[in-house]
PDB file of C-alpha atoms in Angstrom:
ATOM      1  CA  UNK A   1     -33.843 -12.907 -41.442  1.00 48.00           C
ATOM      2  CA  UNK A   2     -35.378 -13.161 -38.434  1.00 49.00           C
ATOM      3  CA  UNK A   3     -34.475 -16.876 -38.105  1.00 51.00           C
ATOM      4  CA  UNK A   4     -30.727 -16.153 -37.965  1.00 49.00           C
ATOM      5  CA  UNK A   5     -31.054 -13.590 -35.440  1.00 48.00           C
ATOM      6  CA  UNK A   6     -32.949 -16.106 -32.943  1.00 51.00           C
ATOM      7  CA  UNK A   7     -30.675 -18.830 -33.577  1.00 50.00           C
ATOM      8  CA  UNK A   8     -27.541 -17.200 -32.244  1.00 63.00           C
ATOM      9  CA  UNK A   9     -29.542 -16.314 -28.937  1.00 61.00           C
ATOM     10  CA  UNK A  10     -31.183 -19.697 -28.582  1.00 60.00           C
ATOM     11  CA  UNK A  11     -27.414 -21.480 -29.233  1.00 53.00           C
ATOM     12  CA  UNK A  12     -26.074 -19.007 -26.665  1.00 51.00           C
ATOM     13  CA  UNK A  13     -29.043 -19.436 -24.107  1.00 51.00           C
ATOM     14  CA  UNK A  14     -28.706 -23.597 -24.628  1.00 52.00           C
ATOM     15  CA  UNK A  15     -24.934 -23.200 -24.588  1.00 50.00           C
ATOM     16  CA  UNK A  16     -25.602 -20.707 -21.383  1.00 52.00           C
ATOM     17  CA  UNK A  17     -27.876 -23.042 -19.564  1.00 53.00           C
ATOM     18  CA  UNK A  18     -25.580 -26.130 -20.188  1.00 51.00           C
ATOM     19  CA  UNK A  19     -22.229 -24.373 -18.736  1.00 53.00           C
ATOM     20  CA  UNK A  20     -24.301 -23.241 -15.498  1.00 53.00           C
ATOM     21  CA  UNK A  21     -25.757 -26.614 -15.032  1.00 50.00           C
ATOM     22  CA  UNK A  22     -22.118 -28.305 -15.406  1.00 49.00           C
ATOM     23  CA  UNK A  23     -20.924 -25.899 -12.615  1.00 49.00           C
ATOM     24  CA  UNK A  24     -23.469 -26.683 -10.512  1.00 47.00           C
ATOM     25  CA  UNK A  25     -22.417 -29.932 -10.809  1.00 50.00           C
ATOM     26  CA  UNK A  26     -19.249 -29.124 -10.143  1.00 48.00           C
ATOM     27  CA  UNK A  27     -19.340 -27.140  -7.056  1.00 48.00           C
ATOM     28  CA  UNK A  28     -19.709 -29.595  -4.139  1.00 50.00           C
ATOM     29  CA  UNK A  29     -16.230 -31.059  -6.160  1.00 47.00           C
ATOM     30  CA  UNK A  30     -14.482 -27.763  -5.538  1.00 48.00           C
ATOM     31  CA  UNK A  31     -15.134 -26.503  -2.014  1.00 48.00           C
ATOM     32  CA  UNK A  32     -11.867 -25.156  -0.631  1.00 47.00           C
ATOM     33  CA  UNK A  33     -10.684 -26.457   2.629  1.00 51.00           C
ATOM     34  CA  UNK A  34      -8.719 -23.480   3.978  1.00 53.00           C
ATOM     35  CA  UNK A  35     -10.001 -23.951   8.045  1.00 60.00           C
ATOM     36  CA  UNK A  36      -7.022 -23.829  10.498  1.00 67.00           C
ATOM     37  CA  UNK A  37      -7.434 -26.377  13.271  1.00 89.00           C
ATOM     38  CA  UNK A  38      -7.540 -25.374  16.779  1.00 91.00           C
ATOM     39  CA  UNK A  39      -3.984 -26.838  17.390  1.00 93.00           C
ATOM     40  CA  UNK A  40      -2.935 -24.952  14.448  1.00 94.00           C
ATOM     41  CA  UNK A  41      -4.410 -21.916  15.622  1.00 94.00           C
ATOM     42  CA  UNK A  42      -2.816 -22.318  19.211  1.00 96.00           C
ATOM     43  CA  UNK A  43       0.662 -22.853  17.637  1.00 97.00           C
ATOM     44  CA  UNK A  44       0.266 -19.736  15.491  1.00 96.00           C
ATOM     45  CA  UNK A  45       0.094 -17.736  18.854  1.00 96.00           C
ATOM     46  CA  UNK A  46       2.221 -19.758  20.553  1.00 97.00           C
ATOM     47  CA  UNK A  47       5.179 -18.610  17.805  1.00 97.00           C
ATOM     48  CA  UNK A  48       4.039 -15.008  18.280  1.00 96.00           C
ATOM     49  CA  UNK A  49       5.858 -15.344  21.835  1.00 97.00           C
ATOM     50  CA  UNK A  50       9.207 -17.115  20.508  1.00 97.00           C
ATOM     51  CA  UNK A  51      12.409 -14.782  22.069  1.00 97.00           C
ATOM     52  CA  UNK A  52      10.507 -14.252  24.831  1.00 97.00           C
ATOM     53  CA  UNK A  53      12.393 -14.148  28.257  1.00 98.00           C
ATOM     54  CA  UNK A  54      11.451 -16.253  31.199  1.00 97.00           C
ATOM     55  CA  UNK A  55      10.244 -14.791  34.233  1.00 97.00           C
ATOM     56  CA  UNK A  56       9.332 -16.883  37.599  1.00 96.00           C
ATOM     57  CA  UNK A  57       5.391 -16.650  37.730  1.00 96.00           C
ATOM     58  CA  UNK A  58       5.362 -14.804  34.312  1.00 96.00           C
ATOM     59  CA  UNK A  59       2.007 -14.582  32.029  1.00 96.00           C
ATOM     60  CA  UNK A  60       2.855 -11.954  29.411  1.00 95.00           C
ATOM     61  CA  UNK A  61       4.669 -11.153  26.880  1.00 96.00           C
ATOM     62  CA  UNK A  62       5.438  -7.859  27.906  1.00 95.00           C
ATOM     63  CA  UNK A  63       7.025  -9.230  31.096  1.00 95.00           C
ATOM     64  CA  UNK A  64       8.126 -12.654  30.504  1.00 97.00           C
ATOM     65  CA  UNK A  65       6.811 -15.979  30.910  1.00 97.00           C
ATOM     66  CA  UNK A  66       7.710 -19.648  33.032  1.00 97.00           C
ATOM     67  CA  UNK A  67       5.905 -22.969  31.463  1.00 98.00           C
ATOM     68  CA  UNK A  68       2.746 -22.324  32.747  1.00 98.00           C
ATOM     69  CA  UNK A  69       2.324 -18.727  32.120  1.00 98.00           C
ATOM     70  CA  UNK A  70       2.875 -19.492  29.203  1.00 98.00           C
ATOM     71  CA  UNK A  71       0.608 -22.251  27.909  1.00 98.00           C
ATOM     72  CA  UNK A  72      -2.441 -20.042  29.880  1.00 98.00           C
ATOM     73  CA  UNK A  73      -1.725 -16.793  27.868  1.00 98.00           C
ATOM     74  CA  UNK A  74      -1.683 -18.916  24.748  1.00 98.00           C
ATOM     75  CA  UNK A  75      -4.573 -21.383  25.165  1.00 97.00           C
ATOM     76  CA  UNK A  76      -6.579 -17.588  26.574  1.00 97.00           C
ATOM     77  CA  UNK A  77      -5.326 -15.262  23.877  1.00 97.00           C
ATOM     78  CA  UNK A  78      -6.013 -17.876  20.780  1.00 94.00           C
ATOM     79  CA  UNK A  79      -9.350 -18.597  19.256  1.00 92.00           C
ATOM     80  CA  UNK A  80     -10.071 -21.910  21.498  1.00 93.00           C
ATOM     81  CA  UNK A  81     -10.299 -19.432  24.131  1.00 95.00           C
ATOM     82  CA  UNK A  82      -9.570 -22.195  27.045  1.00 96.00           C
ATOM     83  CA  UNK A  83      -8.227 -20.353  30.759  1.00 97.00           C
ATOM     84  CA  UNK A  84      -6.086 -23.123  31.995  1.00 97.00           C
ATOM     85  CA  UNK A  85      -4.761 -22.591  35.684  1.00 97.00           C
ATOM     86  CA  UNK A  86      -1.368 -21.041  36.591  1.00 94.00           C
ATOM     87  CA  UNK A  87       0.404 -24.532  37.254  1.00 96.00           C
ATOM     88  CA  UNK A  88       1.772 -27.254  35.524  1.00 97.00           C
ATOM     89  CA  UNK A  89       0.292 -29.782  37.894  1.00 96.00           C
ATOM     90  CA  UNK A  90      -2.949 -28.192  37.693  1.00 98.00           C
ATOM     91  CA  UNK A  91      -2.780 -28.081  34.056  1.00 98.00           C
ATOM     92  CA  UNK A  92      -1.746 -32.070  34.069  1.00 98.00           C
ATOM     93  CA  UNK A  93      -5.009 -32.453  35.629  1.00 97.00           C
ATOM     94  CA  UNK A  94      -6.786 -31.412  32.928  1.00 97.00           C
ATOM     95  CA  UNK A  95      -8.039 -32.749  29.447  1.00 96.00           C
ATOM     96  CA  UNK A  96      -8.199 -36.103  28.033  1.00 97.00           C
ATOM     97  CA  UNK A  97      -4.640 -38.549  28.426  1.00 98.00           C
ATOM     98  CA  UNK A  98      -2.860 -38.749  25.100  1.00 97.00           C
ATOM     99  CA  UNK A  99      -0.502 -41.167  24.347  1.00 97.00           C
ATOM    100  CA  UNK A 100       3.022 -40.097  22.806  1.00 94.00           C
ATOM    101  CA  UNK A 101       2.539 -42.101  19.647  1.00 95.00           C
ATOM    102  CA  UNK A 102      -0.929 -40.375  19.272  1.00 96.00           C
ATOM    103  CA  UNK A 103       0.286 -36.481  20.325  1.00 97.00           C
ATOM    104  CA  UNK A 104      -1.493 -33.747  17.847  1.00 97.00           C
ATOM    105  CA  UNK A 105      -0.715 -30.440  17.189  1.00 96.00           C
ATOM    106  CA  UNK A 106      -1.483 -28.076  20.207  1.00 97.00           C
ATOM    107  CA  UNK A 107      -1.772 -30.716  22.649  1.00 98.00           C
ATOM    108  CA  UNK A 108      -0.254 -30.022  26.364  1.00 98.00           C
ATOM    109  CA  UNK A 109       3.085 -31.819  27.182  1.00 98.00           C
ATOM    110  CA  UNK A 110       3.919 -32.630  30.936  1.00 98.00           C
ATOM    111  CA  UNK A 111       7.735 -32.878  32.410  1.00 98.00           C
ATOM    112  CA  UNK A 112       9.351 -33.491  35.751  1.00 97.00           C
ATOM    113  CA  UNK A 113      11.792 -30.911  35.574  1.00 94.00           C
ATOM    114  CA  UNK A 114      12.509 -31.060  39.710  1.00 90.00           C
ATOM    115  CA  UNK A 115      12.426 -34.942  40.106  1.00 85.00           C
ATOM    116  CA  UNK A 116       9.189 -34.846  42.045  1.00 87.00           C
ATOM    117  CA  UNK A 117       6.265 -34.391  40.187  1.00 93.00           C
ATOM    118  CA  UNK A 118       5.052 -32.042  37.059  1.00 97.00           C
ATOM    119  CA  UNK A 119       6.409 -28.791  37.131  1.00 97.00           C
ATOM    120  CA  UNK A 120       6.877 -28.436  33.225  1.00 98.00           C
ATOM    121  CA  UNK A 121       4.496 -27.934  30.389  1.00 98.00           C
ATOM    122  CA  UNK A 122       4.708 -26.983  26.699  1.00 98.00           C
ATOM    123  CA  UNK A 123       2.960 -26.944  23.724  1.00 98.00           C
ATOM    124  CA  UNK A 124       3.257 -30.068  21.187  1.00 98.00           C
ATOM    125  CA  UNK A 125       3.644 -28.723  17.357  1.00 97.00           C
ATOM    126  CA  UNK A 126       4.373 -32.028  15.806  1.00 93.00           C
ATOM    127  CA  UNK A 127       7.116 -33.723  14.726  1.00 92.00           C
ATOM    128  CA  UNK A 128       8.590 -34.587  17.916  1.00 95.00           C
ATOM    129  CA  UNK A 129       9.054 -30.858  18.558  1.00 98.00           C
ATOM    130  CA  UNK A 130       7.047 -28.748  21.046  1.00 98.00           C
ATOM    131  CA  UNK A 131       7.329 -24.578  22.205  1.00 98.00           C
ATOM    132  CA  UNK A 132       7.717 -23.866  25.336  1.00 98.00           C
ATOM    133  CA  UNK A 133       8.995 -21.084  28.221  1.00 98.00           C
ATOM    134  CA  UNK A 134      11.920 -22.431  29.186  1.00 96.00           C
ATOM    135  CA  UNK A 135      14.486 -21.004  31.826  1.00 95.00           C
ATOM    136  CA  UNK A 136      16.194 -19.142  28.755  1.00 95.00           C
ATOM    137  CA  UNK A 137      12.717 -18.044  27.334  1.00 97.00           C
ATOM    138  CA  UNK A 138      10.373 -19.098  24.652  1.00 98.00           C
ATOM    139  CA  UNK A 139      11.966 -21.422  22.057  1.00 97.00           C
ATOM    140  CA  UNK A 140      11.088 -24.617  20.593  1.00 98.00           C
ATOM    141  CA  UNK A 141      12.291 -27.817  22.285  1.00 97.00           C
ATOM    142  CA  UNK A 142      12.574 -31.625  20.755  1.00 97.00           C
ATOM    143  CA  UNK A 143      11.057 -34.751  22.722  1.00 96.00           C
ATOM    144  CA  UNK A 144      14.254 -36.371  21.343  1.00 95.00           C
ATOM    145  CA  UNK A 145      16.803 -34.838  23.476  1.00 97.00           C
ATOM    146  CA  UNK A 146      17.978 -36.871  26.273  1.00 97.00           C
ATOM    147  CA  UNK A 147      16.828 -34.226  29.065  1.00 97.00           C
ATOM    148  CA  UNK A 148      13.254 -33.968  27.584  1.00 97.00           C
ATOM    149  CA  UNK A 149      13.066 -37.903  26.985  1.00 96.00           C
ATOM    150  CA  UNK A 150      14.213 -38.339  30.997  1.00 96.00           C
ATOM    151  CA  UNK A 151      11.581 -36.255  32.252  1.00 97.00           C
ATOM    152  CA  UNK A 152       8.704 -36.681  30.114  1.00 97.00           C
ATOM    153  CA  UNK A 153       5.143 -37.500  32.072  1.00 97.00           C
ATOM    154  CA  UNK A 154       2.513 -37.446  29.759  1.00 97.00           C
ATOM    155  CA  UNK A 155       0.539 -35.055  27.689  1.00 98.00           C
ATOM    156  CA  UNK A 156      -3.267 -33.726  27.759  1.00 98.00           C
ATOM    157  CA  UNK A 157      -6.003 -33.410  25.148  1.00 97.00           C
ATOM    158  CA  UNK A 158      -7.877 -29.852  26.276  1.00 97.00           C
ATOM    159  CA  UNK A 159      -8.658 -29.185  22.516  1.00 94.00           C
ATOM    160  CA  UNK A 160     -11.355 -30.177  20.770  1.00 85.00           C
ATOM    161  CA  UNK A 161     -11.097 -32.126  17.645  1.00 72.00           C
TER     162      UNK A 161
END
């Protein structure tokens, strides 16, 4: 009698021991990959600010925002945590050159809005579409609009990847 009673716990320790060594097995096969990139993270506050009206030499949400204002609130307030300057061209000075075909989330997108030099800036979110403070607030823009395509410049890496 005593036989049948130690069978039933050595079968459940072998079946036990096999299942647990399986999973083990298994685990580096089933990480989860659920971290948000720093562009990511920068567009998630960026959108936070969408509606937003502009406001000449603006940097808050509470009173409005132009370009720059805006991109320095976001790139401060998210969890990159990068103080840009208040100035487009100051900005443009910044970070690593990107080309347009290469453009990731988050990067920095420079425009000459007065025919001079850089006095725009907004935030690339892929897709040929980028947020920005523009003269009727915070909305998203597309590169593929004649008057964005006209006065593009460059864009800026200040991200790290």
């Amino acid at each position: 009698m005593s036989m049948s009673v130690r069978l039933p716990k050595r079968l459940l320790l072998l079946v036990t021991s096999f299942i647990m060594g399986f999973a083990l097995l298994l685990t580096p096969l089933l990480k989860a990959e659920a971290s948000v990139s720093w562009g990511q993270e920068v567009i998630e506050v960026g959108k936070r600010s969408i509606g937003t009206k502009f406001k000449w030499g603006g940097t808050s949400p509470t009173t409005g925002f132009d370009a720059s204002g805006y991109t320095q609130y976001v790139f401060k307030t998210s969890a990159a945590k990068i103080n840009l300057p208040h100035s487009s061209s100051a900005q443009y000075k910044l970070g690593k050159t990107v080309m347009k075909s290469q453009l990731k989330q988050g990067d920095l997108i420079f425009f000459k809005t007065n025919g001079k030099n850089v006095s725009f800036v907004g935030i690339y979110d892929g897709n040929v579409k980028f947020i920005a403070a523009t003269s009727s607030g915070v909305k998203y823009q597309s590169l593929n609009t004649k008057y964005w395509k006209e006065r593009y410049v460059g864009a800026k890496r200040v991200l790290k990847y």
